CSV table of C-alpha atoms in Angstrom, one decimal:
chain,number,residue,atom,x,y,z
C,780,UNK,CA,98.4,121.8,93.2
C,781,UNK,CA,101.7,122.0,95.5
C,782,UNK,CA,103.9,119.1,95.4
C,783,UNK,CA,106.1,118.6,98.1
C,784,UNK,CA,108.6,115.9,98.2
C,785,UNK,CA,110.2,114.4,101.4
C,786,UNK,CA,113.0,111.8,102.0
C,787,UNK,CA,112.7,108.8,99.9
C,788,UNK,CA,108.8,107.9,99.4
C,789,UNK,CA,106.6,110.4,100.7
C,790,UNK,CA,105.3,113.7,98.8
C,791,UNK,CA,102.5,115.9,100.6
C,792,UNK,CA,99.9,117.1,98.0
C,793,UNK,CA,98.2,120.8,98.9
C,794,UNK,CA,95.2,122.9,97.1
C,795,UNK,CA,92.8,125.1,98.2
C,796,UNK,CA,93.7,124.8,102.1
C,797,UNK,CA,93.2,121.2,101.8
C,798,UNK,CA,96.5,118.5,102.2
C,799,UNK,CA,96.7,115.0,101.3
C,800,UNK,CA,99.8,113.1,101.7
C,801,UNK,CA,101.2,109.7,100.1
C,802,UNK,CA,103.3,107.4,102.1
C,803,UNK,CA,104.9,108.7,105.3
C,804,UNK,CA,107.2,106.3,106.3
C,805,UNK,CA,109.8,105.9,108.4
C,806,UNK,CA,112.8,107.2,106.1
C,807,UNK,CA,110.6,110.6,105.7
C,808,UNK,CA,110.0,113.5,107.9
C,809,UNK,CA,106.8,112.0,108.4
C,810,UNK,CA,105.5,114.4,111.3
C,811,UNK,CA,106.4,117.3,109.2
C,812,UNK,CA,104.7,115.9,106.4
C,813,UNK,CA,101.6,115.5,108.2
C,814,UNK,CA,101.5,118.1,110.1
C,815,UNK,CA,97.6,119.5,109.3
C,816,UNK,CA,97.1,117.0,106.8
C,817,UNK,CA,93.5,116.1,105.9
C,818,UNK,CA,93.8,112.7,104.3
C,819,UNK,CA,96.8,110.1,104.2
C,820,UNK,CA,97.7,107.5,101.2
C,821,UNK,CA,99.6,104.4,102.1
C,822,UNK,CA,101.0,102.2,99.6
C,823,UNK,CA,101.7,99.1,101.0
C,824,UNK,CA,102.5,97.8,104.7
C,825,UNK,CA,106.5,98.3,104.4
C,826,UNK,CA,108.3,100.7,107.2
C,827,UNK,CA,109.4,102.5,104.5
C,828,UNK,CA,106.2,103.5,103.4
C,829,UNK,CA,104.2,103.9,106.9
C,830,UNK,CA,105.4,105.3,110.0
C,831,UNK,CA,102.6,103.9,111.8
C,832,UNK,CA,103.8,105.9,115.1
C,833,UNK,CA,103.5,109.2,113.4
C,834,UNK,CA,100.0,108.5,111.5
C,835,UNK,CA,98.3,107.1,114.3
C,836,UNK,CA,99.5,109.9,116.7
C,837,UNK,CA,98.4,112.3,113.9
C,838,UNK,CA,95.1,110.4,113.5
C,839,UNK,CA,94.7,111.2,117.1
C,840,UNK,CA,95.5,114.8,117.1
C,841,UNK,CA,93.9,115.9,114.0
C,842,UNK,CA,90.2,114.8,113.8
C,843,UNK,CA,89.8,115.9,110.6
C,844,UNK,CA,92.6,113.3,109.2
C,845,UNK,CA,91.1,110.2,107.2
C,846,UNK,CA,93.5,107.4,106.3
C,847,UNK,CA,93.2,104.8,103.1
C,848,UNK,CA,95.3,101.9,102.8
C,849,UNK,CA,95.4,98.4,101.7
C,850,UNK,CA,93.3,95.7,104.2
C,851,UNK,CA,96.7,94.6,105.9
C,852,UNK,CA,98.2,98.6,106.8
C,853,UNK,CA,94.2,99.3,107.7
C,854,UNK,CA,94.1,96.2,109.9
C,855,UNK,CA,97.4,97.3,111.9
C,856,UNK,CA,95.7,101.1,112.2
C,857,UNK,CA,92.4,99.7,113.6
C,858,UNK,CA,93.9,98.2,116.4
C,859,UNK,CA,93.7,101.5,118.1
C,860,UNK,CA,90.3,101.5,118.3
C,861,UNK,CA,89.9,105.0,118.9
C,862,UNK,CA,90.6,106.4,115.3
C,863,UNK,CA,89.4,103.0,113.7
C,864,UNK,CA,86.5,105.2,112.2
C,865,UNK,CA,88.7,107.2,110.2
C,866,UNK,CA,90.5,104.0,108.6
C,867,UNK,CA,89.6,103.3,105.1
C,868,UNK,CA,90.5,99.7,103.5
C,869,UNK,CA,91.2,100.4,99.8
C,870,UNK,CA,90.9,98.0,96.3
C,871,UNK,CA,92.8,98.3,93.3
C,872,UNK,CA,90.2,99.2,90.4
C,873,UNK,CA,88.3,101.6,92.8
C,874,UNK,CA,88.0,105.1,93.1
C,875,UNK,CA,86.7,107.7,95.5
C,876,UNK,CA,87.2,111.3,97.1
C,877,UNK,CA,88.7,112.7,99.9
C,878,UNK,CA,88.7,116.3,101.3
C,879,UNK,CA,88.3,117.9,97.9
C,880,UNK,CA,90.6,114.8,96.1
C,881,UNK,CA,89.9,112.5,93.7
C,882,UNK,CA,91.2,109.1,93.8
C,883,UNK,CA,91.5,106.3,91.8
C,884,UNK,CA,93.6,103.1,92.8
C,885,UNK,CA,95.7,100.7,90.2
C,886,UNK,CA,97.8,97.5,90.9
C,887,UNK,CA,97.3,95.4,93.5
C,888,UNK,CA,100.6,93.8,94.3
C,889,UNK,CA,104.4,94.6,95.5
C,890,UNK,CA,107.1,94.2,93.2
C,891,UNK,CA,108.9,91.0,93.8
C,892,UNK,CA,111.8,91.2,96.1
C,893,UNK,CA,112.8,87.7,95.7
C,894,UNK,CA,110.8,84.4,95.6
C,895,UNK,CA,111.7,83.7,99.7
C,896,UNK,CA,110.1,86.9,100.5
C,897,UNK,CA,106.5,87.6,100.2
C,898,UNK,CA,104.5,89.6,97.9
C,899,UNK,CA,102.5,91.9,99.9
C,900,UNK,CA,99.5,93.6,98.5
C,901,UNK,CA,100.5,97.3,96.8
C,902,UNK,CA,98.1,100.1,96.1
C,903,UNK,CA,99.1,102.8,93.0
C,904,UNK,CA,97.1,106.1,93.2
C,905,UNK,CA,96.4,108.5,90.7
C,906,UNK,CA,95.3,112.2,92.4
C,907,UNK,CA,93.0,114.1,90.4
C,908,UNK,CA,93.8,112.6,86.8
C,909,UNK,CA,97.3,114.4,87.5
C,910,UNK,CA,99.8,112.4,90.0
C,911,UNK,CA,100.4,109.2,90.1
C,912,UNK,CA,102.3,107.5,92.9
C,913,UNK,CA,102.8,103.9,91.9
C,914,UNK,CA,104.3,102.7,95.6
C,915,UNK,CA,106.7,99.9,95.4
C,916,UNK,CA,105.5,98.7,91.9
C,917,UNK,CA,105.8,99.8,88.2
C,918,UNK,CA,102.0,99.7,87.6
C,919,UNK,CA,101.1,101.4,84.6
C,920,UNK,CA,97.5,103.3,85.6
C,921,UNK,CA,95.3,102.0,82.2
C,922,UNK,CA,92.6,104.3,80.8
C,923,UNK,CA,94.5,107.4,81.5
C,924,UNK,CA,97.0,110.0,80.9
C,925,UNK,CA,99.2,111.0,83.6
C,926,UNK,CA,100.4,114.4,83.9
C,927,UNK,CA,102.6,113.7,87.1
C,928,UNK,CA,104.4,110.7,87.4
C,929,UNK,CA,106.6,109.9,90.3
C,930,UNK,CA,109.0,107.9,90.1
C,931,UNK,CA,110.6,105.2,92.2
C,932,UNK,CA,114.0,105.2,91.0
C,933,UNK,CA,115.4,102.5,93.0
C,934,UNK,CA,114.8,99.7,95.4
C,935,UNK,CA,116.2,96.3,96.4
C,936,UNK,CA,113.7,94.9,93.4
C,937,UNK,CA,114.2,97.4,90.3
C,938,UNK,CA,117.2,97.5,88.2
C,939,UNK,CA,117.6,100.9,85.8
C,940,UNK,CA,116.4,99.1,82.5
C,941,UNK,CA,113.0,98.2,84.4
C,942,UNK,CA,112.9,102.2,85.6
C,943,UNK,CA,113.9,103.4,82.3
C,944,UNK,CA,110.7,101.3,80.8
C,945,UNK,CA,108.1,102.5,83.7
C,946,UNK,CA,108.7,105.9,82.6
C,947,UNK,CA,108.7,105.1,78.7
C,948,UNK,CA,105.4,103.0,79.1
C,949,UNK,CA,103.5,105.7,81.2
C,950,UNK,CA,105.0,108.7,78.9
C,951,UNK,CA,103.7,111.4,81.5
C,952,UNK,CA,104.9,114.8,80.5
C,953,UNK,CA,106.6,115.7,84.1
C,954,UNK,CA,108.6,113.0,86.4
C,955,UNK,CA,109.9,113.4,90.0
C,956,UNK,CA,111.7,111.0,91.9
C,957,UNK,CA,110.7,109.0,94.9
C,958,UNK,CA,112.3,106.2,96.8
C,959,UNK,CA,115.4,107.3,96.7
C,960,UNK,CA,117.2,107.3,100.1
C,961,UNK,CA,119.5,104.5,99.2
C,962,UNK,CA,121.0,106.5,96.8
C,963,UNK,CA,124.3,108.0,96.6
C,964,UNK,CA,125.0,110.7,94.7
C,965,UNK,CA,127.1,108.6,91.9
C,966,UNK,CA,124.5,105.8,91.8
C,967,UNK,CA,121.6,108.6,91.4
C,968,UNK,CA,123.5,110.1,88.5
C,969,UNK,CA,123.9,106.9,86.5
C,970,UNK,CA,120.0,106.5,87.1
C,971,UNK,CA,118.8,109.8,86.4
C,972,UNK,CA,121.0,110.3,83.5
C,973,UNK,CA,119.6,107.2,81.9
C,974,UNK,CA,115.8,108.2,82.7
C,975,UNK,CA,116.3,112.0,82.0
C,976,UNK,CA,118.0,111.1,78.4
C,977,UNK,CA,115.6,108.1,77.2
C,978,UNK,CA,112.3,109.6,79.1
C,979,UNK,CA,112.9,112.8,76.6
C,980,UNK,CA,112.4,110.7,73.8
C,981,UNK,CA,109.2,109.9,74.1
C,982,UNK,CA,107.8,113.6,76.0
C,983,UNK,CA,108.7,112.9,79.6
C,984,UNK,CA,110.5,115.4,81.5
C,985,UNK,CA,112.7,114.9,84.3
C,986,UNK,CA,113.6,116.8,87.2
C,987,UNK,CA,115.0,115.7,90.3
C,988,UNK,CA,113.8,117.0,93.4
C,989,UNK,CA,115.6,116.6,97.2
C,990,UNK,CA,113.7,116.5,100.4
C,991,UNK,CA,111.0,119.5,100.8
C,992,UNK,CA,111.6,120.8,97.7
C,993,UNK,CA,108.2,121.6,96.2
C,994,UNK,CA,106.6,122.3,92.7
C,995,UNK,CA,103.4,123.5,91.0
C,996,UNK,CA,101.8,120.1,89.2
């Protein structure tokens, strides 16, 4: 499977002519990344996470595209009536399959920002027992071992010891990074040194990738 990565959040998933992506929000190259895309996973209602320009022009020029995301990000979609059909509300604890994908979902919640703001419902997914993309949480899939994990190595509700232990308590044997656009180059360092060094200890290898950069997972 092809693993592309895009600015901050989203990563576009290709095998056997098929392509699923995770997450194309506004901070991505979201059109790119959907460009001929057969199914779109959304994390959680944030901008960052969903463009919902791009995805619902794409739903309307690609009939093929199917889209699964929590109730509230399906809700929004629906509104255009005329690609409700291909709108998918999606559980935690579930799983199903998509244009030659399998799915299962973990979490249920957004990490908390701060006790003013509210928690809004967050969806992990694990593709084909192989990468998991854990949105805007540090979920740690149960029953399972990950081969791919990506990564969200910072955000206004993470600190680095709370990154460090995501990737320690998953203990997948490859790790990329996502939601990193508010990154600068000396605050990436500091992260990724930390998680590169202490992930390595216990079998995880890190390797940071930049925007449409791809790997074989």
């Amino acid at each position: 499977m092809k693993l592309t990565k895009y600015t901050h959040a989203c990563v576009r998933l290709e095998k056997e002519g098929k392509v699923l992506v995770i997450d194309p929000g506004t901070f991505s190259e979201s059109e790119e990344a959907l460009s001929g895309a057969h199914a779109v996973l959304v994390t959680h209602e944030h901008n960052d996470h969903i463009d919902h320009t791009a995805v619902t022009a794409a739903l309307r020029s690609n009939n093929a595209l199917e889209v699964y995301a929590p109730a509230g990000v399906a809700a929004a979609l629906t509104e255009n009536g005329d690609v409700a059909d291909r709108v998918h509300t999606v559980e935690p604890g579930s799983g199903f399959e998509t244009s030659g994908f399998n799915i299962e979902t973990f979490g249920g919640q957004h990490a908390l920002i701060h006790a003013q703001i509210p928690v809004v419902a967050n969806i992990g997914y694990l593709v084909d027992d192989n990468v998991f993309h854990p949105g805007d949480s540090f979920v740690v899939p149960d029953g399972i071992d990950v081969q791919t994990l990506l990564v969200p190595i910072h955000a206004p509700w993470s600190k680095v010891g709370e990154v460090v232990d995501f990737v320690i308590s998953v203990r997948a044997p490859k790790a990329f990074p996502v939601h990193d656009a508010l990154l600068n180059e000396l605050g990436r360092g500091i992260v990724e040194g930390h998680v590169t060094r202490i992930g390595a200890r216990y079998g995880t290898r890190y390797e940071r990738l930049a925007p449409r950069d791809s790997v074989e997972v």
